[in-house]
Short mmCIF file of C-alpha atoms in Angstrom, two decimals:
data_model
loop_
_atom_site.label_atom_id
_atom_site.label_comp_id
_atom_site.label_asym_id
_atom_site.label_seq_id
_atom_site.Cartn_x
_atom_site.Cartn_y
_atom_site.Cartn_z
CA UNK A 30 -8.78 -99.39 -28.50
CA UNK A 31 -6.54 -98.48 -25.86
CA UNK A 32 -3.53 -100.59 -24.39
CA UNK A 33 -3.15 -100.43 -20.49
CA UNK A 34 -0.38 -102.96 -20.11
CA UNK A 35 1.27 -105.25 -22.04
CA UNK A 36 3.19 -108.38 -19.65
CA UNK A 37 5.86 -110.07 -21.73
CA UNK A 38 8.75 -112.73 -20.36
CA UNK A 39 12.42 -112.34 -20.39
CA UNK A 40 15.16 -114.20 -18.54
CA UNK A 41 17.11 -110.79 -18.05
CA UNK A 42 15.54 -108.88 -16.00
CA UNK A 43 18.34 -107.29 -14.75
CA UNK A 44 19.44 -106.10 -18.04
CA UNK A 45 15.91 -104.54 -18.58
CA UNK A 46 15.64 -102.97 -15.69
CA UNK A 47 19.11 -101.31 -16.16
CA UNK A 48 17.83 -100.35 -19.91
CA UNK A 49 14.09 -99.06 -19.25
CA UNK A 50 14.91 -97.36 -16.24
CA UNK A 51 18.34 -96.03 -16.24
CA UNK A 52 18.97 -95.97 -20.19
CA UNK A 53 15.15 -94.49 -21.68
CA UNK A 54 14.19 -93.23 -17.85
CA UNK A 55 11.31 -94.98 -17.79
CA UNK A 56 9.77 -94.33 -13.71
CA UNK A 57 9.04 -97.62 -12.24
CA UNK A 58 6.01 -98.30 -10.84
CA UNK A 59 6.38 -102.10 -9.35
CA UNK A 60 8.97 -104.09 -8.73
CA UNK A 61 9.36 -107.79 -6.74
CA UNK A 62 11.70 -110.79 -7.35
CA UNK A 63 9.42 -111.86 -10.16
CA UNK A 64 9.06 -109.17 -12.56
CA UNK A 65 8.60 -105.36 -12.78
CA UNK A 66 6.60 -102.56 -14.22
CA UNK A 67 7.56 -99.05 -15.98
CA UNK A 68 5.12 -96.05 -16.92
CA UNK A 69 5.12 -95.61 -20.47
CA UNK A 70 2.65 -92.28 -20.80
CA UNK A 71 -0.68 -93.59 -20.22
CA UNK A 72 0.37 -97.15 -20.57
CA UNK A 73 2.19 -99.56 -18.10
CA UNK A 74 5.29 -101.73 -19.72
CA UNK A 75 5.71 -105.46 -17.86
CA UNK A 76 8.55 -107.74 -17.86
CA UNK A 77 8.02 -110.73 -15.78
CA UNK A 78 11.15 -113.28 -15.25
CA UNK A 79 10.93 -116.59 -16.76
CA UNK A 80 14.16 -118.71 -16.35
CA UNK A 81 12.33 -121.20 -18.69
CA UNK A 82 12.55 -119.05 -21.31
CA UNK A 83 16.32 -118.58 -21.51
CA UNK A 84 16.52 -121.08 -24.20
CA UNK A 85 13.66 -119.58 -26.23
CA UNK A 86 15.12 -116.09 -25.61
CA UNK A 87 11.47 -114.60 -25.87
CA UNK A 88 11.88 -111.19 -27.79
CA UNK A 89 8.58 -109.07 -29.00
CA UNK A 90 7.72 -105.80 -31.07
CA UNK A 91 5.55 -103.42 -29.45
CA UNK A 92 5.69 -99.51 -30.30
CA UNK A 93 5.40 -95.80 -28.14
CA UNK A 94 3.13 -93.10 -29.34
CA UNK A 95 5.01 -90.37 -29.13
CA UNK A 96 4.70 -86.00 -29.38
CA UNK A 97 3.83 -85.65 -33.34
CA UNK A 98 6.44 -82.98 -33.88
CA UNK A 99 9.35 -84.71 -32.23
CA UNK A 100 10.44 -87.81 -34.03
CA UNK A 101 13.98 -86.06 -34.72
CA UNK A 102 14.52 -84.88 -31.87
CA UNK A 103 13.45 -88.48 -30.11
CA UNK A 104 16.53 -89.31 -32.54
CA UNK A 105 18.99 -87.44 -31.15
CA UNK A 106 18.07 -88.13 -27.45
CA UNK A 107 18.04 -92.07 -27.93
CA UNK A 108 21.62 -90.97 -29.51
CA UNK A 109 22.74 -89.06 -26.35
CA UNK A 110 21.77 -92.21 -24.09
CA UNK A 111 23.87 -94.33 -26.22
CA UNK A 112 20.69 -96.54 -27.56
CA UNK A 113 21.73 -98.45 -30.92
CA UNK A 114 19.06 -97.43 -33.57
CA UNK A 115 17.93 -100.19 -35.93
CA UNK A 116 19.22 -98.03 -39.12
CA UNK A 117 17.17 -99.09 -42.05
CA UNK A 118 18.37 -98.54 -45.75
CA UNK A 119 20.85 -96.18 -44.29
CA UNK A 120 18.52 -93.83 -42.17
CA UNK A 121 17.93 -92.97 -38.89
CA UNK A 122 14.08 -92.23 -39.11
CA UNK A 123 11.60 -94.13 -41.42
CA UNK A 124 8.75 -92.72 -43.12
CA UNK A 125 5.66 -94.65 -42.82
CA UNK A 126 4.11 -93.35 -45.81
CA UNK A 127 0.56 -95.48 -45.77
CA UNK A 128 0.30 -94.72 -42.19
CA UNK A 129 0.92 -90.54 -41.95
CA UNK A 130 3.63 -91.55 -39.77
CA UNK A 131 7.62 -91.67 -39.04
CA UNK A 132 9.16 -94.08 -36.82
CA UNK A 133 12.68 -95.00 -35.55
CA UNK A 134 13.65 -98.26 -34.18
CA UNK A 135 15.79 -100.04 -32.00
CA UNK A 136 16.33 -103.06 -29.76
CA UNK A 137 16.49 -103.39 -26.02
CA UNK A 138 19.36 -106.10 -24.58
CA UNK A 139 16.64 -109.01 -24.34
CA UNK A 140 16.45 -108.42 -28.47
CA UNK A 141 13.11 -106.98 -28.15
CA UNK A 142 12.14 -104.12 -31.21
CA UNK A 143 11.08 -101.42 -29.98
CA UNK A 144 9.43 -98.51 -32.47
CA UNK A 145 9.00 -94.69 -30.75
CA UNK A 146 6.01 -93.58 -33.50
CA UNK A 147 5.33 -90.17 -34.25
CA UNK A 148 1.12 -90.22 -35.74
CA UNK A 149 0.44 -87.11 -37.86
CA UNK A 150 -3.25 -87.84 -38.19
CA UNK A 151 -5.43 -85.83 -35.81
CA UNK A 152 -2.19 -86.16 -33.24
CA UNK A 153 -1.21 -82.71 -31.06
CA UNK A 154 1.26 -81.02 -32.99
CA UNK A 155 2.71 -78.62 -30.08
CA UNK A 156 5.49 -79.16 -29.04
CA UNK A 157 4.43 -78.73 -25.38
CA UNK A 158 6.60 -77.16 -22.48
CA UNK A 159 10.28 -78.21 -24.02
CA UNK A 160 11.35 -78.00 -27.51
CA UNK A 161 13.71 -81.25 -27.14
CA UNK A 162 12.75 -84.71 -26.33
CA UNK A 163 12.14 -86.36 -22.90
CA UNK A 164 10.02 -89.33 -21.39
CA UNK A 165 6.90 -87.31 -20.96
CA UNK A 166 6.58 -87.15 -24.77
CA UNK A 167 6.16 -91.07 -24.18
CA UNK A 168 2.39 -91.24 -24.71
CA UNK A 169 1.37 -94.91 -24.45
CA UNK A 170 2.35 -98.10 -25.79
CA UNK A 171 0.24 -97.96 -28.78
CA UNK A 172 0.92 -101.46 -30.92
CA UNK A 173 1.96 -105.08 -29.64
CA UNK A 174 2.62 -107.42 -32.32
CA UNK A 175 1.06 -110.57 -31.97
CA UNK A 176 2.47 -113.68 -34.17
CA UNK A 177 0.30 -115.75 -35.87
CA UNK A 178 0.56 -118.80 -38.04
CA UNK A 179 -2.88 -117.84 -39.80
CA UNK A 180 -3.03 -114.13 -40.11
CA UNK A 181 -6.75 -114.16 -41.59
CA UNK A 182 -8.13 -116.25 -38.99
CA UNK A 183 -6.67 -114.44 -35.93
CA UNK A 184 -8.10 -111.35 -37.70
CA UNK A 185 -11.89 -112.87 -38.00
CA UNK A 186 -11.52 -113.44 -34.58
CA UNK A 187 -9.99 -110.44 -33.39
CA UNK A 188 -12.79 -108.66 -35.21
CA UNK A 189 -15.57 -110.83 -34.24
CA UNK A 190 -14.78 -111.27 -30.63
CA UNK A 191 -13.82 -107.93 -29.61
CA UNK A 192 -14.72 -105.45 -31.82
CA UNK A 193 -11.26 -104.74 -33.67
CA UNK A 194 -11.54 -103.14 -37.23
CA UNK A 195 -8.55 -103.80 -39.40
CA UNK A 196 -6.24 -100.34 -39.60
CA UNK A 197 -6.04 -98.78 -43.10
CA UNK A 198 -5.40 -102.45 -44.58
CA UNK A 199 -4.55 -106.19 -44.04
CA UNK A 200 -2.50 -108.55 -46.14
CA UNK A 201 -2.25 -112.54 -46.14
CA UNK A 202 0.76 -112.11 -43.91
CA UNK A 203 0.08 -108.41 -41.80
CA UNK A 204 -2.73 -107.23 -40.65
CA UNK A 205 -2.97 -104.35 -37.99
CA UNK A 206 -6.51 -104.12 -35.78
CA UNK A 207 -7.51 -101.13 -33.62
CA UNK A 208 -6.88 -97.92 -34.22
CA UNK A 209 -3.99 -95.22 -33.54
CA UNK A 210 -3.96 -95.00 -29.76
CA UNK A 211 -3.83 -99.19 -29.77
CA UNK A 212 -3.13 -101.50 -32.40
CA UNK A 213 -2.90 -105.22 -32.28
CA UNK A 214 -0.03 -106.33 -35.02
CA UNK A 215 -1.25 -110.08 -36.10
CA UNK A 216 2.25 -111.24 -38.14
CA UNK A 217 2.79 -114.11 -39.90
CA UNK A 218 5.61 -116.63 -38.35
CA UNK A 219 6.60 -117.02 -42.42
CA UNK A 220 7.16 -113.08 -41.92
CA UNK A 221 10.30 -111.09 -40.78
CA UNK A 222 9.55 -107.82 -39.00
CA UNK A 223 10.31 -104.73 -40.81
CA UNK A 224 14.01 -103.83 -41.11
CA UNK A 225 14.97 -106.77 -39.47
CA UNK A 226 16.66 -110.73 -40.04
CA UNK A 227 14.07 -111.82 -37.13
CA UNK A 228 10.76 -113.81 -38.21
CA UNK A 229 7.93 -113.12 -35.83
CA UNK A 230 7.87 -115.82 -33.20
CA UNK A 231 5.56 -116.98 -30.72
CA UNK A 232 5.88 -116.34 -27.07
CA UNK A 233 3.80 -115.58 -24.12
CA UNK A 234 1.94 -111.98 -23.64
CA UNK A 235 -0.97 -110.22 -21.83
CA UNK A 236 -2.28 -107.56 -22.87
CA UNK A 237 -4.78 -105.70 -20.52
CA UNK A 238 -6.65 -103.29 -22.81
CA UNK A 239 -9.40 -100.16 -21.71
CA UNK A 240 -12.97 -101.25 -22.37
CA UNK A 241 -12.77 -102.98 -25.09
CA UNK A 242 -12.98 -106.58 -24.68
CA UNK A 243 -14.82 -109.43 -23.15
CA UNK A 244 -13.39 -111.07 -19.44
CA UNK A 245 -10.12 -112.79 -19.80
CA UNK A 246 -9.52 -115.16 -22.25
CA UNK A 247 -7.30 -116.89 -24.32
CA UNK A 248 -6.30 -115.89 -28.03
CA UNK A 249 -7.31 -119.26 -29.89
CA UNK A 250 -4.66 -121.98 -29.15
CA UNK A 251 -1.71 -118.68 -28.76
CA UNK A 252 -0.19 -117.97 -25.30
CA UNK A 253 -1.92 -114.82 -25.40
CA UNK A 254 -4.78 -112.92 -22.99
CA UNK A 255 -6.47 -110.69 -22.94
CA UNK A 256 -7.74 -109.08 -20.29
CA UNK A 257 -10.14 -106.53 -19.97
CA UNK A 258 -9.77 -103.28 -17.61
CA UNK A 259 -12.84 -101.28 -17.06
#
């Protein structure tokens, strides 16, 4: 499974802009009174402006693939730009053991979590042209979490409808679907995301994924679509 573009709402759009684009260097690619659109490696990152949803304060998890051999060094350039890492249990970078992978974390100014994942399993481990860290060891967005007040049942349906295999397990409460280079992260509402106070919380998304799904529909009764790009 591959994730194209992910579309999610903020009412600061402003703030976003100034963030993705000025703060992470993230080129953008579209831009127009109602939203705008950054290249994240092979992916495409949407904001679209909702003044509606100032109240609701929409905020999200979604994650970067990045260059396997360059999580600390994606620490110390997120440092340099001044970007406040989500330290967990007093460090910087987290092993995710059950996953062959480490991952850091922080938040954008809308509140959103953002995770910049390094994969060790059958991932490039060159370092490529520059030792240090920069946005072209951005890969793609490779996970969008997706809250759910029935994990099991969005995850029959995920799997029946288009194809989506749990990855490496699924609990009552988590379950990821796809594989490495795209994940879909079905969380519980009863569930806090990891190393933070916020419970996962429904708002609206699109997620345009590579030949993988049916046409355009609607994820059960969620504000979710998916839409398919051949």
């Amino acid at each position: 499974m591959k994730i194209q573009e992910i579309r999610l709402h903020t009412s600061d759009l402003q703030n976003i802009k100034r963030f993705y684009s000025q703060v992470l260097g993230l080129p953008i690619m579209h831009e127009h009174g109602g939203g705008i659109t950054f290249q994240a490696g092979a992916s495409q990152l949407t904001f679209v402006h909702n003044n509606e949803a100032e109240a609701g304060r929409p905020f999200y998890h979604f994650a970067f693939n990045i260059t396997e051999s360059k999580i600390e060094q994606c620490v110390e350039w997120l440092k340099r730009k001044q970007a406040a890492i989500n330290c967990i249990e007093g460090k910087d970078i987290q092993h995710l053991s059950h996953w062959n992978a480490h991952a850091v974390y922080l938040y954008d100014p809308a509140g959103n979590l953002i995770e910049f994942i390094a994969r060790h399993n059958g991932q490039d481990r060159e370092a490529g042209e520059s030792a240090s860290f920069g946005v072209p060891d951005i890969q793609c967005i490779s996970e969008i979490g997706l809250p759910v007040e029935d994990v099991p049942e969005a995850a029959a349906v995920l799997k029946e409808r288009y194809g989506a295999d749990v990855y490496i397990a699924a609990y009552p409460l988590f379950a990821p679907l796809g594989n490495e280079e795209g994940l879909l992260i079905l969380c519980s509402t009863q569930r806090k995301w990891f190393g933070t106070d916020k419970y996962a919380a429904i708002h609206p998304i699109e997620i345009v994924l590579r030949d993988s799904v049916r046409n355009d529909a609607q994820f059960l009764q969620y504000p979710y679509r998916m839409i398919r790009q051949d």
